[in-house]
Short mmCIF file of C-alpha atoms in Angstrom, two decimals:
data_model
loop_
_atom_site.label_atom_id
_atom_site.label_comp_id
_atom_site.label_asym_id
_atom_site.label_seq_id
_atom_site.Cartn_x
_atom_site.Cartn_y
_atom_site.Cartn_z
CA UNK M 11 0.00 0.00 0.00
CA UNK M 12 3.41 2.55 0.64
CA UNK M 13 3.04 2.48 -2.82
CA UNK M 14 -0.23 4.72 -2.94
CA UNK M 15 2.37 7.70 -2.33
CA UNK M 16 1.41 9.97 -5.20
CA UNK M 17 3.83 11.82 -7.12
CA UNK M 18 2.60 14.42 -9.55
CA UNK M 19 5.22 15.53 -11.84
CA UNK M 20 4.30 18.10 -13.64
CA UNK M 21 5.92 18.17 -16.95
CA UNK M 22 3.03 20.13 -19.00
CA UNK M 23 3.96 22.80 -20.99
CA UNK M 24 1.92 26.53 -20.37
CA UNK M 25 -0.51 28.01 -22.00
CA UNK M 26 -0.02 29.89 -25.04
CA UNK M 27 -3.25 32.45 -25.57
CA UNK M 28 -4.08 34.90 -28.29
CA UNK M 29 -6.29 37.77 -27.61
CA UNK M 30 -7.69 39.45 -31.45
CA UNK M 31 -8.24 42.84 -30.09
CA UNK M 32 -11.61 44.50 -31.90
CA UNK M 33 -11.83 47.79 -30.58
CA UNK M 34 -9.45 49.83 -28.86
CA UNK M 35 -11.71 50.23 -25.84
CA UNK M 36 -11.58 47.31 -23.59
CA UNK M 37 -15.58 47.27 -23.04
CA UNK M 38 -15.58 46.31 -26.89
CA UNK M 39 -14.97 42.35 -27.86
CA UNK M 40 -12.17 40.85 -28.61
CA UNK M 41 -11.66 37.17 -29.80
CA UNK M 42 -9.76 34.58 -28.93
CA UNK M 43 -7.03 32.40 -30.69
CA UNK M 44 -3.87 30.83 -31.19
CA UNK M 45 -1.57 33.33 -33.46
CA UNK M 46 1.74 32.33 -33.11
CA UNK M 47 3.74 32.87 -36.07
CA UNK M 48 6.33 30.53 -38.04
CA UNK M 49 10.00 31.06 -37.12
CA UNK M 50 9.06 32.60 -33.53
CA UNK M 51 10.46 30.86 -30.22
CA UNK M 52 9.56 31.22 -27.02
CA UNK M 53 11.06 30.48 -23.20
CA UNK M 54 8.25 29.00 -20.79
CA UNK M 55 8.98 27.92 -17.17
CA UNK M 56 6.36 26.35 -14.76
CA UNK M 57 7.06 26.02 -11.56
CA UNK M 58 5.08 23.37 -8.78
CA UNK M 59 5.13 23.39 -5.13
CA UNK M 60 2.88 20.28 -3.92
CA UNK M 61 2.10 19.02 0.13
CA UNK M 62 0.62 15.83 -0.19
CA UNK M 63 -0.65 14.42 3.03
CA UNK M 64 -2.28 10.89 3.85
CA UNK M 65 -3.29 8.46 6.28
CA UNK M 66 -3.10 4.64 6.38
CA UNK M 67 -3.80 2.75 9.15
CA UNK M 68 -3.39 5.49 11.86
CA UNK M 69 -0.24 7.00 10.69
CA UNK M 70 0.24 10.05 8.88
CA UNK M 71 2.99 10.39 5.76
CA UNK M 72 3.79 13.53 4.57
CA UNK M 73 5.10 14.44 0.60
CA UNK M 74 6.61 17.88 -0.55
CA UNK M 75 7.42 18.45 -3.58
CA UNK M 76 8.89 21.74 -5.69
CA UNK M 77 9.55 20.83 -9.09
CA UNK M 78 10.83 23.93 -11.94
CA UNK M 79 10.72 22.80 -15.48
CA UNK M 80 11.98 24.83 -18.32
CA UNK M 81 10.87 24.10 -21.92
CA UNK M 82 11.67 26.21 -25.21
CA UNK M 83 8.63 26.08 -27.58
CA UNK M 84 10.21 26.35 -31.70
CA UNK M 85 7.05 27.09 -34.12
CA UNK M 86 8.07 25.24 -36.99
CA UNK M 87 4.73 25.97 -39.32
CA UNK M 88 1.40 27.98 -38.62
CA UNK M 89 -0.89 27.45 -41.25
CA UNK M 90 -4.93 26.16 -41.77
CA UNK M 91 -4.06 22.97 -40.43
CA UNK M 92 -2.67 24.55 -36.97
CA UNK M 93 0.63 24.57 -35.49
CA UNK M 94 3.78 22.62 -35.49
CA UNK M 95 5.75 23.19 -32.60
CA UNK M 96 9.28 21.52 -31.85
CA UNK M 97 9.23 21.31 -27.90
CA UNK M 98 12.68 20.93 -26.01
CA UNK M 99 13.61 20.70 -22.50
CA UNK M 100 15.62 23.43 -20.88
CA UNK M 101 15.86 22.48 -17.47
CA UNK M 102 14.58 20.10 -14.59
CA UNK M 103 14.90 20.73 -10.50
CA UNK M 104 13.57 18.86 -7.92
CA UNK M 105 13.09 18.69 -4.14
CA UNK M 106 11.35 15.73 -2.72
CA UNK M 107 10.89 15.41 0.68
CA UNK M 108 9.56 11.77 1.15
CA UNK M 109 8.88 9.77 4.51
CA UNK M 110 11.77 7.80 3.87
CA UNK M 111 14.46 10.20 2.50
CA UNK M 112 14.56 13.88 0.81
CA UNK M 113 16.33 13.88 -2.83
CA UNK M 114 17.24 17.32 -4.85
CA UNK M 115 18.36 17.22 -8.66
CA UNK M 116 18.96 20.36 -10.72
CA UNK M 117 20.34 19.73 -14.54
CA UNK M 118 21.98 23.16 -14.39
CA UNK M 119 24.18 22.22 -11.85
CA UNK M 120 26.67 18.97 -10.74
CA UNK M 121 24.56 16.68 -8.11
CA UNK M 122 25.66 14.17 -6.59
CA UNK M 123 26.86 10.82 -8.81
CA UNK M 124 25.08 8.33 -6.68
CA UNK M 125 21.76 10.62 -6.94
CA UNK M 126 18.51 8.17 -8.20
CA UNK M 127 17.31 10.96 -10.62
CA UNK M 128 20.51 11.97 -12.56
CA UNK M 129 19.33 9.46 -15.02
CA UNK M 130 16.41 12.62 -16.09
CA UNK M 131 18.96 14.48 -16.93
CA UNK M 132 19.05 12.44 -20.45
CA UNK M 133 16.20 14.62 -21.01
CA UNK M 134 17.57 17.81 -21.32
CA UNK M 135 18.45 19.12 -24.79
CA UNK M 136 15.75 16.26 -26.11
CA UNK M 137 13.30 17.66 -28.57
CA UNK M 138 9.54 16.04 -29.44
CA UNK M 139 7.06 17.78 -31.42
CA UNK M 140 3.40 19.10 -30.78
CA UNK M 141 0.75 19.42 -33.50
CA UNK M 142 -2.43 21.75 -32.05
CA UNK M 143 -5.45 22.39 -34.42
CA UNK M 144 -6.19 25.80 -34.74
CA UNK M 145 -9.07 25.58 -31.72
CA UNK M 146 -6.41 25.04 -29.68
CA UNK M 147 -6.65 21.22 -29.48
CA UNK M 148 -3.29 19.14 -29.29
CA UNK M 149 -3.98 16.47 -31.99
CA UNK M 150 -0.48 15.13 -32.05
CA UNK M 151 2.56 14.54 -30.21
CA UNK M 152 5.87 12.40 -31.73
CA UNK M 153 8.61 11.76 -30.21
CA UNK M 154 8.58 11.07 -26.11
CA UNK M 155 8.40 7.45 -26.14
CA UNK M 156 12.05 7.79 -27.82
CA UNK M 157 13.36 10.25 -25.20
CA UNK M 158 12.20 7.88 -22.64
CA UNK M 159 14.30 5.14 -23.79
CA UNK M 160 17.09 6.83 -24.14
CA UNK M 161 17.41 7.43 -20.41
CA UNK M 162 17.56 3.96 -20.10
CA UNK M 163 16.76 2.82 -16.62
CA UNK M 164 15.40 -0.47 -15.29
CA UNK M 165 12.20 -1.95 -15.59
CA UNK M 166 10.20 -0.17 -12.87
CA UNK M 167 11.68 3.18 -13.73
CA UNK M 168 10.56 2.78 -17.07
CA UNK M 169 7.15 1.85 -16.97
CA UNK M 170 6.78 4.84 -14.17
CA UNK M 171 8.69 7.23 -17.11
CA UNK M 172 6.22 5.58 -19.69
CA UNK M 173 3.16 6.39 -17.23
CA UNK M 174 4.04 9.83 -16.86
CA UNK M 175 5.39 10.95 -20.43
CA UNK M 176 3.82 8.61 -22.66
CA UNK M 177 2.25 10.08 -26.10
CA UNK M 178 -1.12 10.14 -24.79
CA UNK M 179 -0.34 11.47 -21.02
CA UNK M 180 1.30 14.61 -22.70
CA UNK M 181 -1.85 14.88 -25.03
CA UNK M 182 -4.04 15.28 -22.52
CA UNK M 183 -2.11 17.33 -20.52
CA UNK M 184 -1.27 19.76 -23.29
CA UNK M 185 -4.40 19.87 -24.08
CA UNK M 186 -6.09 20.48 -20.84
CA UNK M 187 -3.70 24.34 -21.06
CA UNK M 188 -4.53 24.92 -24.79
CA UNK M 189 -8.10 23.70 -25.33
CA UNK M 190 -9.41 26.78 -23.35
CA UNK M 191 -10.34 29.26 -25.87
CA UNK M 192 -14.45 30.50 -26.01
CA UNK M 193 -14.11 30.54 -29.80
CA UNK M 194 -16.55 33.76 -30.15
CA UNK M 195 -15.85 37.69 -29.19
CA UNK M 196 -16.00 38.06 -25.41
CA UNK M 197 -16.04 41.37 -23.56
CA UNK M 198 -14.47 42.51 -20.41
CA UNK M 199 -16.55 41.04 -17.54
CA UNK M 200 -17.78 37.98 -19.22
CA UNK M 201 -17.09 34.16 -19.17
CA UNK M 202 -17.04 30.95 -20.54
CA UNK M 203 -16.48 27.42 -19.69
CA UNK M 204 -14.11 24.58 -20.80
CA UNK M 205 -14.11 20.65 -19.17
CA UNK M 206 -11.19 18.82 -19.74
CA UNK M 207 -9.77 15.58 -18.26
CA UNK M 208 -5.72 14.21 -17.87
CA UNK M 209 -4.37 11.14 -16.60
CA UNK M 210 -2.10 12.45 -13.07
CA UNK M 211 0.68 10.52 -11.98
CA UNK M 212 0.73 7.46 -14.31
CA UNK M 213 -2.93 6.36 -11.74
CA UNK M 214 -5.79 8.82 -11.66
CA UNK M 215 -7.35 10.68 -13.98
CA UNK M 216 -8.36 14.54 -13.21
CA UNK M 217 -11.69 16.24 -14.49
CA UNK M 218 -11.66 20.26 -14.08
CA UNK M 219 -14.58 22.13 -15.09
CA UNK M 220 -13.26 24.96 -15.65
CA UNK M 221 -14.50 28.67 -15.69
CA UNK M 222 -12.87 31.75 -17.29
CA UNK M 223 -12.96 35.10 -17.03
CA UNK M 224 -12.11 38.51 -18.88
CA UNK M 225 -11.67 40.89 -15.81
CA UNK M 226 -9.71 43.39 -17.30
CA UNK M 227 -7.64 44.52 -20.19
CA UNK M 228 -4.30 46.99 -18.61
CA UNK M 229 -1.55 47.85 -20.91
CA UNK M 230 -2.02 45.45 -23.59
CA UNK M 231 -2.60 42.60 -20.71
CA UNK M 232 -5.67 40.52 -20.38
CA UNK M 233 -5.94 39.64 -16.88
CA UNK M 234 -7.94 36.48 -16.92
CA UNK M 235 -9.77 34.67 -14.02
CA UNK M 236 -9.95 30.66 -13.81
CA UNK M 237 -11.80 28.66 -11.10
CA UNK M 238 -12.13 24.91 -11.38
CA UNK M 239 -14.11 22.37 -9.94
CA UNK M 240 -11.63 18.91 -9.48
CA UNK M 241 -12.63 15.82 -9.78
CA UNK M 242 -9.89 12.56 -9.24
CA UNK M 243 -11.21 8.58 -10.65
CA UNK M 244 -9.10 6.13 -10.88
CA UNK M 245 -7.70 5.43 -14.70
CA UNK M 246 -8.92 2.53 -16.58
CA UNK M 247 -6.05 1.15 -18.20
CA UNK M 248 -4.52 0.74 -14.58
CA UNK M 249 -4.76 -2.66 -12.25
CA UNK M 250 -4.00 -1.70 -9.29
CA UNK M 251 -6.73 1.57 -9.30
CA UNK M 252 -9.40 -0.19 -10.57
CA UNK M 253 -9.73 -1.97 -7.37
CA UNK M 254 -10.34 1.55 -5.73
CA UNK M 255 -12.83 3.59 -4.71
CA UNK M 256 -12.39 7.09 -4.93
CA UNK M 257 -13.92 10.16 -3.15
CA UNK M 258 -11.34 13.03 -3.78
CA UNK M 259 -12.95 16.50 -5.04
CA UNK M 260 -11.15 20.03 -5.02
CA UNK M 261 -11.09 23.32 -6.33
CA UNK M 262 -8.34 25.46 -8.35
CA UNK M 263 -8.65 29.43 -8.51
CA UNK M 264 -6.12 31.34 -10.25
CA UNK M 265 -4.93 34.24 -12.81
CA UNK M 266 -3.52 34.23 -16.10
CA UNK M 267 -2.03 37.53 -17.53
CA UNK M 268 -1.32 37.61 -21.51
CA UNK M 269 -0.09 39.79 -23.62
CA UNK M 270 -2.79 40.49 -26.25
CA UNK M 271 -0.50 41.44 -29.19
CA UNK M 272 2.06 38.39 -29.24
CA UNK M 273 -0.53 35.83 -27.94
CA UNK M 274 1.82 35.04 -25.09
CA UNK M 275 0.82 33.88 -21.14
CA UNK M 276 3.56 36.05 -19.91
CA UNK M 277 2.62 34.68 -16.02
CA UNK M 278 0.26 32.56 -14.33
CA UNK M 279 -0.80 31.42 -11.09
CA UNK M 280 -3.39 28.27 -10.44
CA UNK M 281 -3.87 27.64 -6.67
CA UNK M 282 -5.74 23.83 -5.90
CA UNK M 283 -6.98 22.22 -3.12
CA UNK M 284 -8.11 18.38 -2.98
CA UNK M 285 -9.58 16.81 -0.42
CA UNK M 286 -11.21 13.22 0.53
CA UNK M 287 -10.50 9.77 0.46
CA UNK M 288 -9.84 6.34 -1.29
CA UNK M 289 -10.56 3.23 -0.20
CA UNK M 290 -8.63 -0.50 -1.17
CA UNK M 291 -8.81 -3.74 0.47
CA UNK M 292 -10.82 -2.68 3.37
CA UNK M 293 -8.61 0.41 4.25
CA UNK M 294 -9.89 4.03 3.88
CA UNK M 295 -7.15 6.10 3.28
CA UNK M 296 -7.95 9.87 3.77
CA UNK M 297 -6.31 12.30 1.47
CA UNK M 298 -5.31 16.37 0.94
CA UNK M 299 -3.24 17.48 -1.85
CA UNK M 300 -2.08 21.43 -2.07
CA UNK M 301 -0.58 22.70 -4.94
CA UNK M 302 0.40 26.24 -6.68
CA UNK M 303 1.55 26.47 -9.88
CA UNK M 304 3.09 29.39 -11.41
CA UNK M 305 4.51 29.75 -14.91
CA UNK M 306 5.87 32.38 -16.78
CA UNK M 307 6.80 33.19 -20.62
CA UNK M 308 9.05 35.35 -22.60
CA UNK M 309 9.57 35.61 -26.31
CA UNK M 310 13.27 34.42 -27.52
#
């Protein structure tokens, strides 16, 4: 059951957001899409702090995490068919502070040769690429499953690495931070609503309903509310989960700032809160996850 400990490594890349401005006066509508142009490159870094506590069988365990994750985003082509986008990792740190031991790792610097997750930093300088349709929906991604095997680690690690950035994990998680355009003109005070759903941590997968808001537009910056109702079920495809029951609900509230004229996030910041329980072989195991996530973007 120790192994229950979830680990949420998040690898997703941000948001990138176009705002069409309509009128000059930021009562009027403006539309959104994706309008990122062929040639550009851009410098994206998302940064997770996570407290995961649980309970099993009267005793308490504990989990922090901060993980930083640097990505450089290379538009290859823009045209009717959406983007191309050649995606390659800058950096990877991470603190872990588990019941049994605490582990750091930063690629930018030397760690320690005997350190468990040196092996990620195979990683870094590996490119994959990202086809998203013009709505903002990732169709396509290529190229992970051959970055995973060239870190080369046993069994276990593997299948963990294959859980987490498999083809179809990244899909969904891209997809969950593009697919969030209203695709009609909205004006300053309105919203709209997007539901999407990811696999989390190779085991669950997570259903936001999300809702969006225009508050404001400041100096060529839409300030943009999100709150999220969270939902966690265990995935399908996995054995162990689907002998679970789960009960764990949340919220996320947050604020993304873009810059209306390049399309860019330039910052955001998601708080969420999860709360409840699971249940397997006769043991109810109650749960809270915290997390804040904050990314920011810049224009190469």
């Amino acid at each position: 059951m120790k192994r229950l400990l979830f680990h949420f490594l998040c690898l997703v890349g941000p948001i990138l957001l176009s705002i069409s401005p309509i009128d000059s006066q930021a009562q009027q509508s403006i539309f959104f899409k994706l309008n990122l142009q062929q040639g550009e490159k851009y410098q994206f870094n998302m940064h997770t702090k996570q407290k995961v506590q649980q309970e099993m069988m009267g005793n308490a365990m504990t989990i922090n995490q901060d993980i930083e994750v640097e990505y450089l985003y290379d538009i290859l082509e823009n045209n009717q068919q959406g983007l191309h986008i050649k995606t390659t990792y800058q950096r990877l740190a991470m603190h872990m502070e588990l019941p049994q031991k605490t582990l750091d790792y930063d690629s930018k610097h030397v760690n320690d040769e005997n350190n468990p997750l040196n092996k990620l930093g195979k990683m870094m300088g590996k490119s994959f690429d990202v086809y998203i349709s013009p709505e903002g929906k990732v169709t396509k991604v290529e190229g992970l499953r051959a970055i995973i095997d060239s870190i080369g680690s046993d069994a276990a690690t593997q299948q963990v690495l294959a859980q987490q950035f498999s083809d179809s994990a990244f899909i969904h998680m891209m997809d969950a931070s593009l697919n969030i355009y209203p695709n009609k003109k909205i004006r300053v005070g309105e919203s709209w609503q997007k539901n999407v759903s990811m696999p989390t941590g190779g085991m669950m997968d997570m259903s936001l309903q999300s809702t969006y808001t225009l508050n404001n537009i400041v100096n060529d910056q839409a300030h943009i509310q999100v709150r999220s109702d969270i939902k966690l079920s265990p995935l399908a495809s996995n054995e162990v989960t689907n002998n679970m029951e789960f009960n764990l609900t949340g919220k996320q509230t947050g604020e993304l700032q873009t810059d209306i004229q390049s399309g860019l996030v330039s910052s955001g910041s998601l708080h969420q809160e999860i709360n409840g329980n699971l249940s397997a072989q006769g043991f109810k195991i109650p749960m809270t996850i915290i997390s804040d996530i904050t990314t920011t973007g810049k224009k190469r």
